Short mmCIF file of C-alpha atoms and ligand atoms in Angstrom, two decimals:
data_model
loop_
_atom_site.label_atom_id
_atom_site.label_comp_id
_atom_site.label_asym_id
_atom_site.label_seq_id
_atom_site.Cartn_x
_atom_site.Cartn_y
_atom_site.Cartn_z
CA UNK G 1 7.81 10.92 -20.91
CA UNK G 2 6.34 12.06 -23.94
CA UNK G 3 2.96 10.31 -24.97
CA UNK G 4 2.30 9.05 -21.29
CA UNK G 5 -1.63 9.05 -21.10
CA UNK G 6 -1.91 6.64 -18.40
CA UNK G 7 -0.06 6.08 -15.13
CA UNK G 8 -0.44 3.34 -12.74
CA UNK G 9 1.79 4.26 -9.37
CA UNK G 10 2.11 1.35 -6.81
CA UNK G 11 3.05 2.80 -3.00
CA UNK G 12 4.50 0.27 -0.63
CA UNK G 13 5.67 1.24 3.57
CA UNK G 14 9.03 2.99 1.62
CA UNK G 15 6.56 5.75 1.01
CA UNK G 16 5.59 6.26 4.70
CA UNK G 17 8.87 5.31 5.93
CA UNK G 18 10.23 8.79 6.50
CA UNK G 19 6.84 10.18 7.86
CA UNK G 20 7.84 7.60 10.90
CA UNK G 21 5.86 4.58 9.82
CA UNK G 22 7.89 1.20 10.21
CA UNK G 23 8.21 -0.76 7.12
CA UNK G 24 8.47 -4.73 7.19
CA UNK G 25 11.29 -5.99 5.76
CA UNK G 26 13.95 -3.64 7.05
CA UNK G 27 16.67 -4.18 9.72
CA UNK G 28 14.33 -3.58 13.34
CA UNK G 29 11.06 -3.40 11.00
CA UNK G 30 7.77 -5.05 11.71
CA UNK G 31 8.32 -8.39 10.78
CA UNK G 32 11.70 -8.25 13.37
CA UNK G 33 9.74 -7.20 16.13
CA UNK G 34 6.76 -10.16 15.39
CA UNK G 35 6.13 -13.01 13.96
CA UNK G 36 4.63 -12.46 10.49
CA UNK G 37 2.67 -15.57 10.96
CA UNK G 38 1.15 -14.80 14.37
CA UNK G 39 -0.14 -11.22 13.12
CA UNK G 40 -0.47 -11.05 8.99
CA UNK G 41 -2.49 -15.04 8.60
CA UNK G 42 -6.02 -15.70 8.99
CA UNK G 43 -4.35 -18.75 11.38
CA UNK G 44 -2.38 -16.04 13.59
CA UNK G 45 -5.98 -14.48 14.09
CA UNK G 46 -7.73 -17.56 15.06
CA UNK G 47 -5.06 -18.74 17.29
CA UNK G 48 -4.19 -15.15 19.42
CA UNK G 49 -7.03 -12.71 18.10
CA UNK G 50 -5.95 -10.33 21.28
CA UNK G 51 -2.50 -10.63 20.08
CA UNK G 52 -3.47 -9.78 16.65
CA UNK G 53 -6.35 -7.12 17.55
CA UNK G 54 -3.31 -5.33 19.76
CA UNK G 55 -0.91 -5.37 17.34
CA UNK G 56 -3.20 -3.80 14.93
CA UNK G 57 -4.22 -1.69 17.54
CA UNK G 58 -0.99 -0.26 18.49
CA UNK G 59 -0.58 0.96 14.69
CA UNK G 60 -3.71 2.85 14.68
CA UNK G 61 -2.63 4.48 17.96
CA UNK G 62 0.98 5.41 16.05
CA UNK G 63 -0.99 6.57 12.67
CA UNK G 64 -2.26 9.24 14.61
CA UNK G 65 0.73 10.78 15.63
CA UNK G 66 2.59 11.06 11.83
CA UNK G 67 2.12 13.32 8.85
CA UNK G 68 2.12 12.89 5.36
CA UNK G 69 5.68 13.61 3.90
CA UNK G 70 6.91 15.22 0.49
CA UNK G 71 6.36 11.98 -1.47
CA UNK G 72 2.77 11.96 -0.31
CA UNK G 73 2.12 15.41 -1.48
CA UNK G 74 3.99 15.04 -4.77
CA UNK G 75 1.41 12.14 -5.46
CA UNK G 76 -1.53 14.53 -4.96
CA UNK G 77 0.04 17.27 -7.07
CA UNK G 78 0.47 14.58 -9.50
CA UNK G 79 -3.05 13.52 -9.14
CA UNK G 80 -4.38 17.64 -9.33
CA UNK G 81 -1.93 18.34 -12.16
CA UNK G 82 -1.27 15.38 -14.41
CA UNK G 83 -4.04 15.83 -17.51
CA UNK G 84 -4.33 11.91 -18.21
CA UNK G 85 -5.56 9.01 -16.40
CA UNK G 86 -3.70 8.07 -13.15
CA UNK G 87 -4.52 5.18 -10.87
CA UNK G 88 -2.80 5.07 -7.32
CA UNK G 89 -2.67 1.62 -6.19
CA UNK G 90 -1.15 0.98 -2.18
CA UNK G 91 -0.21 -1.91 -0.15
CA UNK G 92 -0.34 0.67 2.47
CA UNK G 93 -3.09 0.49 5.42
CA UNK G 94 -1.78 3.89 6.68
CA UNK G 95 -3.79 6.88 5.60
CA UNK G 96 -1.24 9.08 4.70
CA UNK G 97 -2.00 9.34 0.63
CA UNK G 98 -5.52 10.76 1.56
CA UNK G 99 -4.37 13.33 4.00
CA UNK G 100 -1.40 14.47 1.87
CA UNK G 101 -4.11 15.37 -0.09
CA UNK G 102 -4.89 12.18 -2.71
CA UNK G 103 -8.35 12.08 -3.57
CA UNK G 104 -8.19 8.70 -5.22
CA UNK G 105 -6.24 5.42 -3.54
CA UNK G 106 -6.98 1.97 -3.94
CA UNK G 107 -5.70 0.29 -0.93
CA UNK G 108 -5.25 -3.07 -2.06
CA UNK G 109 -4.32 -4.66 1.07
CA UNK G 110 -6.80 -2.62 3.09
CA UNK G 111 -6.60 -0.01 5.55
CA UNK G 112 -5.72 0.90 9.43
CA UNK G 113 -9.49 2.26 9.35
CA UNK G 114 -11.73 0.20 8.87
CA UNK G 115 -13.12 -2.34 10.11
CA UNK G 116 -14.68 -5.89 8.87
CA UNK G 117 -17.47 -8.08 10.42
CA UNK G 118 -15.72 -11.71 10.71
CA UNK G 119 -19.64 -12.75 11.24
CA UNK G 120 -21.90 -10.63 8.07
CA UNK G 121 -19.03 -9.26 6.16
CA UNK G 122 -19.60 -5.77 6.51
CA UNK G 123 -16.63 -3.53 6.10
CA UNK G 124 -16.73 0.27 7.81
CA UNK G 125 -15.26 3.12 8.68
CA UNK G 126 -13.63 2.68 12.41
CA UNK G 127 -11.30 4.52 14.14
CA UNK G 128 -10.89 3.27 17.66
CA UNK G 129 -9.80 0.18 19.36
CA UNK G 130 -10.75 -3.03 18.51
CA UNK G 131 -9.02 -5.23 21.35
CA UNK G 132 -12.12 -4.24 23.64
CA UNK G 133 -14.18 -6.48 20.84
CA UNK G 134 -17.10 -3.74 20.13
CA UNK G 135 -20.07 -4.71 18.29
CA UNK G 136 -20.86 -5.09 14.92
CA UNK G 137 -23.25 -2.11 13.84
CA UNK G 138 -24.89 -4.53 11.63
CA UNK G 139 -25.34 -7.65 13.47
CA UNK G 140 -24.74 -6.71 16.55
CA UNK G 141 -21.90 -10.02 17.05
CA UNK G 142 -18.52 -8.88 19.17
CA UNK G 143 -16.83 -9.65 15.71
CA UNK G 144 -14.75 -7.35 14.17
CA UNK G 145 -11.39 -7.65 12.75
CA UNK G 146 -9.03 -4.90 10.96
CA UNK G 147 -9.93 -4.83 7.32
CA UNK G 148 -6.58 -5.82 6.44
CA UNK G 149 -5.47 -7.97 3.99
CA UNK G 150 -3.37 -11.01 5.45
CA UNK G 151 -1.44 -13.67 3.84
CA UNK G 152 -3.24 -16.09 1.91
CA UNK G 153 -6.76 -13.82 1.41
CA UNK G 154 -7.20 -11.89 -1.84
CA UNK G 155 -6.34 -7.90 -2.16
CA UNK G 156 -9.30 -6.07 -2.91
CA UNK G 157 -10.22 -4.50 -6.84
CA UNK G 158 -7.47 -6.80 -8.35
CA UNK G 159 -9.95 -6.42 -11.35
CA UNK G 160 -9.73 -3.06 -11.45
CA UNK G 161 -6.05 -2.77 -11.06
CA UNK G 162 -5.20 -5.52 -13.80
CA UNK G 163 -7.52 -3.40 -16.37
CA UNK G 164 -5.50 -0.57 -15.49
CA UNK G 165 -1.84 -2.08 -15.69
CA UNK G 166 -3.35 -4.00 -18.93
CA UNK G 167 -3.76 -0.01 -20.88
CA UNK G 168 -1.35 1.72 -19.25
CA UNK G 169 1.81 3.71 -20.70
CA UNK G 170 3.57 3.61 -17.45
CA UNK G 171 4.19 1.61 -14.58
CA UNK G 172 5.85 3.64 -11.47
CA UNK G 173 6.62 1.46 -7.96
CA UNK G 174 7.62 3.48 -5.01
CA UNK G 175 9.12 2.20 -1.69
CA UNK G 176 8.04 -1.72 -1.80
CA UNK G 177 10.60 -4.74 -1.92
CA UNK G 178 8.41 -6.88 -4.76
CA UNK G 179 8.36 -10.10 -2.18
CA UNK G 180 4.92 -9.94 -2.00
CA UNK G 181 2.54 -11.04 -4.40
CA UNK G 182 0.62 -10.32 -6.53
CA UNK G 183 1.69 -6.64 -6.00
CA UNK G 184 5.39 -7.69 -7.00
CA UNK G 185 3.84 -9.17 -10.10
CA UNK G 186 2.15 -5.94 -11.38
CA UNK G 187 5.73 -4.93 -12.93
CA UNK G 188 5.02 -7.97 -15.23
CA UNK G 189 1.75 -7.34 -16.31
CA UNK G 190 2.80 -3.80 -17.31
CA UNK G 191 5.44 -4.57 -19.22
CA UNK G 192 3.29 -6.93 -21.21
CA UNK G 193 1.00 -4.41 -22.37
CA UNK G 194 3.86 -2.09 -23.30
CA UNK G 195 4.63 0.00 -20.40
CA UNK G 196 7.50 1.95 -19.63
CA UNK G 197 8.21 0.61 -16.11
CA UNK G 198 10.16 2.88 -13.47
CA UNK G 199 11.32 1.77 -9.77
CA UNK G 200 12.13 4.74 -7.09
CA UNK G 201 12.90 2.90 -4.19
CA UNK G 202 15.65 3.41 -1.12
CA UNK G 203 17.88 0.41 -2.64
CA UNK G 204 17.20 -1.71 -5.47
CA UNK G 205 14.23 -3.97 -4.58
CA UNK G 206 13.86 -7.71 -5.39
CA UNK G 207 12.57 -6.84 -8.27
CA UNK G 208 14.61 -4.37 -9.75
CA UNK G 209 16.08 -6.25 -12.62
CA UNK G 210 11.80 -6.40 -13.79
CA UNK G 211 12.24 -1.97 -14.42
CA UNK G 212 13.60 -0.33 -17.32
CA UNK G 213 14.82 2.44 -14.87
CA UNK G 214 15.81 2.09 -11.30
CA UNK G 215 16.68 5.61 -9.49
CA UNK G 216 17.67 5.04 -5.18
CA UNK G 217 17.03 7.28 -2.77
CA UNK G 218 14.66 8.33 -0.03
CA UNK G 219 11.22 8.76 -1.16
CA UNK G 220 11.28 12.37 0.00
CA UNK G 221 13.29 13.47 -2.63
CA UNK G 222 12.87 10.84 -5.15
CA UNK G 223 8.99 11.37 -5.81
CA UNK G 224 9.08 14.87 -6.09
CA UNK G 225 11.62 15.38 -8.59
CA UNK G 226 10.00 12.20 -10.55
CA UNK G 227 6.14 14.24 -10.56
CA UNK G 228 7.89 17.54 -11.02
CA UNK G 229 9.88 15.57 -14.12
CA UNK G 230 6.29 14.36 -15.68
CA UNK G 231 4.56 17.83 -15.02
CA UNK G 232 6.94 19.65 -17.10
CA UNK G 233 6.89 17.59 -19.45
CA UNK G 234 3.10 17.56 -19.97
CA UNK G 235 2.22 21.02 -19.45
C1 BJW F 1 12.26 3.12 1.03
C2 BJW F 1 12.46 4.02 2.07
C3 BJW F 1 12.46 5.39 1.75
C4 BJW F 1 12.52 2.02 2.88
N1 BJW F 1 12.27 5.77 0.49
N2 BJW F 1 12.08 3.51 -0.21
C5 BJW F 1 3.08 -16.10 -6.10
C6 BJW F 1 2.00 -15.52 -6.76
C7 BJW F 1 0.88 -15.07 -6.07
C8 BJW F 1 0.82 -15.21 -4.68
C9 BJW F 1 1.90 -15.81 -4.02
C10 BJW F 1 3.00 -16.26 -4.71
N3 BJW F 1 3.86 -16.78 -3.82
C11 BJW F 1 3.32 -16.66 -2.59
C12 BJW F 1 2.12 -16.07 -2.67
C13 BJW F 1 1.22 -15.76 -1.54
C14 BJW F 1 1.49 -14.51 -0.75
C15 BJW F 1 2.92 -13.97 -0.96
O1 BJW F 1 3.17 -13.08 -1.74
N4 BJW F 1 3.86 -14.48 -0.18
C16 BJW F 1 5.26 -14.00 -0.27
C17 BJW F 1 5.88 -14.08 1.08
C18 BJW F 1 5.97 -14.76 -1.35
N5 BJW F 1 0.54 -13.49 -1.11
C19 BJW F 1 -0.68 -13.48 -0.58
O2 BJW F 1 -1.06 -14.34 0.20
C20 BJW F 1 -1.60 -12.38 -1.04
N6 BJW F 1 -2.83 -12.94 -1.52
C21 BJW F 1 -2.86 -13.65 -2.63
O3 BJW F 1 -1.86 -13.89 -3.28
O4 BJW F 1 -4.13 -14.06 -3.00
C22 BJW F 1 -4.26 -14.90 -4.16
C23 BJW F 1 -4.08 -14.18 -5.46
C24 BJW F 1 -3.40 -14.78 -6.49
C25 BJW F 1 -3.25 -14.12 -7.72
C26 BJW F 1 -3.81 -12.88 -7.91
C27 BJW F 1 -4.50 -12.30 -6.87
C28 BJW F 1 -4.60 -12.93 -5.65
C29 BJW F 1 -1.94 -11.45 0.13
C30 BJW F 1 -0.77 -10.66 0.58
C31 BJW F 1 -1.16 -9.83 1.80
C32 BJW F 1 0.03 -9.04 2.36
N7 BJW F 1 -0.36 -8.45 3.58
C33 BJW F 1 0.57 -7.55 4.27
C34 BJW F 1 -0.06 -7.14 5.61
C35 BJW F 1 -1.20 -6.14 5.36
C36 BJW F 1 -1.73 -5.54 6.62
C37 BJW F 1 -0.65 -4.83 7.42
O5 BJW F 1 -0.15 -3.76 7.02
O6 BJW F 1 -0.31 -5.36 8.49
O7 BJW F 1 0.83 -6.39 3.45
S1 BJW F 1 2.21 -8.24 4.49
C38 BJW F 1 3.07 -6.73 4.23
O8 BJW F 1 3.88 -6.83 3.02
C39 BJW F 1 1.99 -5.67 3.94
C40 BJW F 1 2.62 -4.89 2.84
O9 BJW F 1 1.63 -4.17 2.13
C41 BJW F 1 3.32 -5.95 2.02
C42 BJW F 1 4.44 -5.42 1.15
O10 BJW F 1 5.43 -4.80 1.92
P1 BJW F 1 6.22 -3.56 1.34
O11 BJW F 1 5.33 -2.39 1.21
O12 BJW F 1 6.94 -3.96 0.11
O13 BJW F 1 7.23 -3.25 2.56
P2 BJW F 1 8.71 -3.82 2.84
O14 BJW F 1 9.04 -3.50 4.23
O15 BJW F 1 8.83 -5.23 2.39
O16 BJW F 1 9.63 -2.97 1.84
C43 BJW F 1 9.82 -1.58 2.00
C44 BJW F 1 10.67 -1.07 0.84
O17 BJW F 1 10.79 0.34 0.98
C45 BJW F 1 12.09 -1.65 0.82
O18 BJW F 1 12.41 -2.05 -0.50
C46 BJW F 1 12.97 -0.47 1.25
O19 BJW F 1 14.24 -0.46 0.60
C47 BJW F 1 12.14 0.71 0.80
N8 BJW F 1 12.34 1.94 1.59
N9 BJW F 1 12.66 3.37 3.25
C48 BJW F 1 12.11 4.87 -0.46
N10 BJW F 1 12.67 6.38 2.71
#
């Protein structure tokens, strides 16, 4: 750990799994229970937009009733703490990095609270329902969608996260499976520019043979140990 100057930390639904959040891929996870098709393409949306608008619906409903766990809160020590440069990148849509206490996220694939204008391309802040199709603040159109990123549309800052994996000393991925891209591809691009690469994940992920160091476990107890680890060895 010695010489680390610059972290880049990648958060997948492992991270929020034990705070009660479903992840995707697992046995009765999100993608059992629908059709990843129908509610993660621009198609599904076009096609069912109530089904869609519901479904996103329902998970802002179920955000509200979870907390930020032990992982989450490690992450924002980190953040506090940690005297170099440290990027947190999530797939995540939950908000659960900011109210463990995170002051920085990039949410790459968007986020459970916000909203964007299908018509003008506004994005905003918006908490409620979206199924009852309320205006546009902007233009006024019945038009909003969850700003969410689906399959086949491009994660925001990718700019901004490929400068960071292209200087960084370490690459850290927490809780995601590496099947999607280009988030499963960030491993690479670390390791390219020299980066020590670490995976703390449940079970080894699809991508596990891309890390120098695996560790399994829960999140909970991985993440803390891992920050505490760097801490110590910084301060
Ligand atoms: C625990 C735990 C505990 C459980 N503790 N761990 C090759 C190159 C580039 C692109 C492609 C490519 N091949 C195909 C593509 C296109 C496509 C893609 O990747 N398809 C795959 C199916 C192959 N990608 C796209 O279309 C993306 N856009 C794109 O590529 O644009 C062009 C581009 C090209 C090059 C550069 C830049 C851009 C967009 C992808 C959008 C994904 N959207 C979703 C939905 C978001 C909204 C929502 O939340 O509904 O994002 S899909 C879903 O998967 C969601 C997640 O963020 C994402 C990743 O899931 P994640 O987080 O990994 O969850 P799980 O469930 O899969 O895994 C959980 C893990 O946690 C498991 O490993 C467990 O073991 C672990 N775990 N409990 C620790 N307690």
């Amino acid at each position: 750990m010695a010489g680390i100057e610059r972290i880049v930390i990648l958060t997948g639904a492992g991270i929020s799994a034990e705070s009660g959040i479903d992840t995707f891929r697992s046995a009765g996870g999100l993608w059992e229970q629908h059709r990843v098709e129908d509610v993660a393409t621009p198609e599904g949306f076009a096609r069912n937009p109530d089904l869609v608008l519901g479904f996103y619906d329902m998970r802002r409903e179920a955000l509200a009733k979870v907390e930020p766990n032990p992982a989450h809160r490690a992450l924002a020590r980190l953040e506090a703490e940690f005297p170099g440069e440290l990027l947190l990148v999530t797939q995540n849509v939950d908000d659960l990095h900011e109210r463990g206490g995170s002051k920085q996220v990039l949410h790459m694939h968007g986020e459970l609270k916000s909203a964007l204008c299908s018509s003008c391309g506004v994005r905003m802040p918006h908490d409620g329902p979206m199924l009852d199709r309320p205006k546009c603040p902007t233009c006024a159109m019945p038009s909003l969608r969850p700003d969410v990123v689906w399959f086949g549309e491009m994660p925001y800052q990718m700019e901004r996260i490929y400068k960071a994996l292209a200087v960084s000393d370490l690459f850290v991925s927490i809780g995601t499976s590496g099947a999607v891209y280009p988030a499963a591809g960030f491993v690479q691009e670390a390791r390219a520019a020299g980066a020590e690469t670490l995976e703390l994940n449940l079970e080894p992920s699809e991508g596990s043979h891309f890390f120098a160091e695996s560790r399994h476990g829960p999140a909970g107890e991985l993440v803390p140990q891992w920050a505490e680890e760097v801490l110590q060895t910084r301060l």
